[in-house]
Amino acid sequence: MATAATKPQDSGLPETPETVVVRFAGDSGDGMQLTGGQFTLSTALAGNDLATFPDFPAEIRAPQGTLFGVSAFQINFGSRQINTAGDAPDVLVAMNPAALKVNLAALKPGGLIIADTGEFTKRNLDKAKYDTNPIEDGSLAKWQVLAFDISAQTIEAVKPYGLGNKDALRCKNMWTLGLALWMFDRDREPLHEWLRQKFRTKPDIADANIAALDAGHAYGETAELSGPLKQVHVDPMPSAPGLYRTITGAEAVSLGLVAGAQLAELPMFFGGYPITPASAILHHLARLKEFDVTTFQAEDEIAAICAAIGASYAGSLGVTSSSGPGIALKGEAMGLAIMTELPLVIVNSQRGGPSTGLPTKTEQSDLYQAVYGRNGDAPMPVIAARSPSDAFEVAIEACRIAVEYMTPVMLLTDGYIANAAEPWKVPNPADYAPFPAKFLEEKNDGDNLLPYKRDAKGARPWIKPGTPGLMHRIGGIEKHELTGNIDYSPDNHQRMTDLRKGKVDHVKVPDQEVCLGNTSGKLAVVGWGSTYGPIHRAVDNCRNKGLDVSHIHVRHIWPLPANLGDLLRGFDKVLVPEMNTGQFKTVLRDQYLVDAQPLTKTSGQPFQIAELEAAIAKFFDGVAGNEGGEVPVNDQQLPSPKAEND
């Protein structure tokens, strides 16, 4: 039997909302990521724009029902352009008391809670540190509540398939998904087909999950409930004609790397070692062997990058990826790639640090590491993706720079980009200009071979080992500026240091554009990486209020665009929001002597639109000296269980 709390003043969602934010939350064994992923698929098929944010517990398998075991998946979808996963949910699906407790503060007043009363047992309430049952004690009065026994409903739905209670309850996420599909007027058939394919070797399990899905949908259709449960329709967003699909950042990076290797007319070798949140790139690339991709899971991070360097030496495009701790381990080998001047793409899916830090949370705190973090003067181009779909373009750009300039390149993403999904218009391959790699086939100085003789871009020749007459030496000890022979004389080292630096400094990158607003004015909000979505929406909202603010988002972190300094000097103030303690702000101050103000956040969660709007407003409130600073920790954003000593 369903129960509802006192109806709040806010009546909830309109029948045809412009945007909706839904968060699915439960134990890490409840399949919330699967539920969210399939709801995302149905949303994309309905033609809505969307953005998602999966949020995982750091523990591999926290005790069931505990605060630390909560897994959440948030999706923001609508009939207009969506840039972020949303600030606060309109709907919270809570599969147990712990999921309710760590996510409740985020829910909008008047929002809808869908709770499984079958899990609100005394034992689970104790695990979630509840003294009383929140569904019964009136503490949920400012929200709408739809509370009923989803567990019992699921067991009843799958009874014809002879499953035990444990196996039957594994279908609970599909029952919940069915209810969500009804609530937002979604087609079930694509999910039916997906379940048949997923469990094609276990048809009974497929049928049971389909039955659970349909039962949840039927519950929404037939339940005679007032108030909380109603069907809403979100219109599709007008989109340009073309083929669309949802894509995560990890998928986009993988496809972009393959596309880059194809445009360079090279086989690709990927050397990796599992680490959250970078592991998904290895998983995706392992399925793309037909595109001349070789994947190698090494015994450690050092072996992974060294194998990739070896592959580049042999004439492939070497690629490796990791997160902050693994990037640190790869540091010496990066210096080797810089010294040998071989093309190499290094993907850094950033997470909270230092050390092991926050394995499943997002941060942008590896920028210093990317730009400066190697021994010696070891310059390397660094570029950053701003969204999941943008990661495809950035991966191609990384491959181009690596091949054309014979240099390692670091591509920065983060946990938000890697795990999040958004619609992607599949591009036309003919729109991309090839940049075929050129290998030296004969001696380049009469009867002599000069392996470090440079072209107009400063790149040395790429020589495949085994090419007749072109035996040469490269390595980690300083080489003569032309012959490649060992030479660590002072004047030679000075010249080689200058040459390597000059090559990177003169990598051709596009001029910086203004994403939104004017090219000069009162305030420029400058971002990089995954802060794009919330900055763009916040700046747009502030401009609609009449504030003179513009959004500049930098893709090429090093070298910086040639016009960026002049562009920044056209604004009275510069604000740099980033999920670290102000690293890019320091780079901008160093390079351009502009008084860039930091806005920092290191809580493991992305910026909210409201946080950025508040920060922008401080530049226009007439109060001196209150601009920038650190965003306070916001426990209302995403799961934030407090540490317990039990």
JSON list of N, CA and C in Angstrom, two decimals, residues 272-274 296-304:
[
{"chain": "A", "resi": 272, "resn": "GLY", "atom": "N", "xyz": [48.00, 0.16, -20.93]},
{"chain": "A", "resi": 272, "resn": "GLY", "atom": "CA", "xyz": [47.30, 0.70, -19.77]},
{"chain": "A", "resi": 272, "resn": "GLY", "atom": "C", "xyz": [47.37, -0.21, -18.57]},
{"chain": "A", "resi": 273, "resn": "TYR", "atom": "N", "xyz": [46.96, 0.33, -17.45]},
{"chain": "A", "resi": 273, "resn": "TYR", "atom": "CA", "xyz": [46.87, -0.41, -16.20]},
{"chain": "A", "resi": 273, "resn": "TYR", "atom": "C", "xyz": [45.61, 0.06, -15.50]},
{"chain": "A", "resi": 274, "resn": "PRO", "atom": "N", "xyz": [44.81, -0.84, -14.94]},
{"chain": "A", "resi": 274, "resn": "PRO", "atom": "CA", "xyz": [43.50, -0.43, -14.40]},
{"chain": "A", "resi": 274, "resn": "PRO", "atom": "C", "xyz": [43.62, 0.57, -13.26]},
{"chain": "A", "resi": 296, "resn": "PHE", "atom": "N", "xyz": [47.07, -3.50, -24.46]},
{"chain": "A", "resi": 296, "resn": "PHE", "atom": "CA", "xyz": [47.96, -4.26, -23.60]},
{"chain": "A", "resi": 296, "resn": "PHE", "atom": "C", "xyz": [47.74, -3.82, -22.16]},
{"chain": "A", "resi": 297, "resn": "GLN", "atom": "N", "xyz": [47.26, -4.73, -21.33]},
{"chain": "A", "resi": 297, "resn": "GLN", "atom": "CA", "xyz": [47.15, -4.44, -19.90]},
{"chain": "A", "resi": 297, "resn": "GLN", "atom": "C", "xyz": [48.45, -4.86, -19.24]},
{"chain": "A", "resi": 298, "resn": "ALA", "atom": "N", "xyz": [49.22, -3.89, -18.82]},
{"chain": "A", "resi": 298, "resn": "ALA", "atom": "CA", "xyz": [50.55, -4.15, -18.27]},
{"chain": "A", "resi": 298, "resn": "ALA", "atom": "C", "xyz": [50.47, -4.53, -16.80]},
{"chain": "A", "resi": 299, "resn": "GLU", "atom": "N", "xyz": [51.63, -4.90, -16.25]},
{"chain": "A", "resi": 299, "resn": "GLU", "atom": "CA", "xyz": [51.66, -5.29, -14.84]},
{"chain": "A", "resi": 299, "resn": "GLU", "atom": "C", "xyz": [51.68, -4.10, -13.92]},
{"chain": "A", "resi": 300, "resn": "ASP", "atom": "N", "xyz": [52.00, -2.91, -14.44]},
{"chain": "A", "resi": 300, "resn": "ASP", "atom": "CA", "xyz": [51.98, -1.70, -13.62]},
{"chain": "A", "resi": 300, "resn": "ASP", "atom": "C", "xyz": [51.98, -0.49, -14.56]},
{"chain": "A", "resi": 301, "resn": "GLU", "atom": "N", "xyz": [51.87, 0.69, -13.96]},
{"chain": "A", "resi": 301, "resn": "GLU", "atom": "CA", "xyz": [51.78, 1.93, -14.74]},
{"chain": "A", "resi": 301, "resn": "GLU", "atom": "C", "xyz": [53.05, 2.21, -15.53]},
{"chain": "A", "resi": 302, "resn": "ILE", "atom": "N", "xyz": [54.20, 1.92, -14.93]},
{"chain": "A", "resi": 302, "resn": "ILE", "atom": "CA", "xyz": [55.47, 2.21, -15.60]},
{"chain": "A", "resi": 302, "resn": "ILE", "atom": "C", "xyz": [55.63, 1.34, -16.83]},
{"chain": "A", "resi": 303, "resn": "ALA", "atom": "N", "xyz": [55.31, 0.07, -16.69]},
{"chain": "A", "resi": 303, "resn": "ALA", "atom": "CA", "xyz": [55.40, -0.83, -17.84]},
{"chain": "A", "resi": 303, "resn": "ALA", "atom": "C", "xyz": [54.44, -0.40, -18.94]},
{"chain": "A", "resi": 304, "resn": "ALA", "atom": "N", "xyz": [53.27, 0.09, -18.56]},
{"chain": "A", "resi": 304, "resn": "ALA", "atom": "CA", "xyz": [52.26, 0.48, -19.55]},
{"chain": "A", "resi": 304, "resn": "ALA", "atom": "C", "xyz": [52.78, 1.61, -20.45]}
]
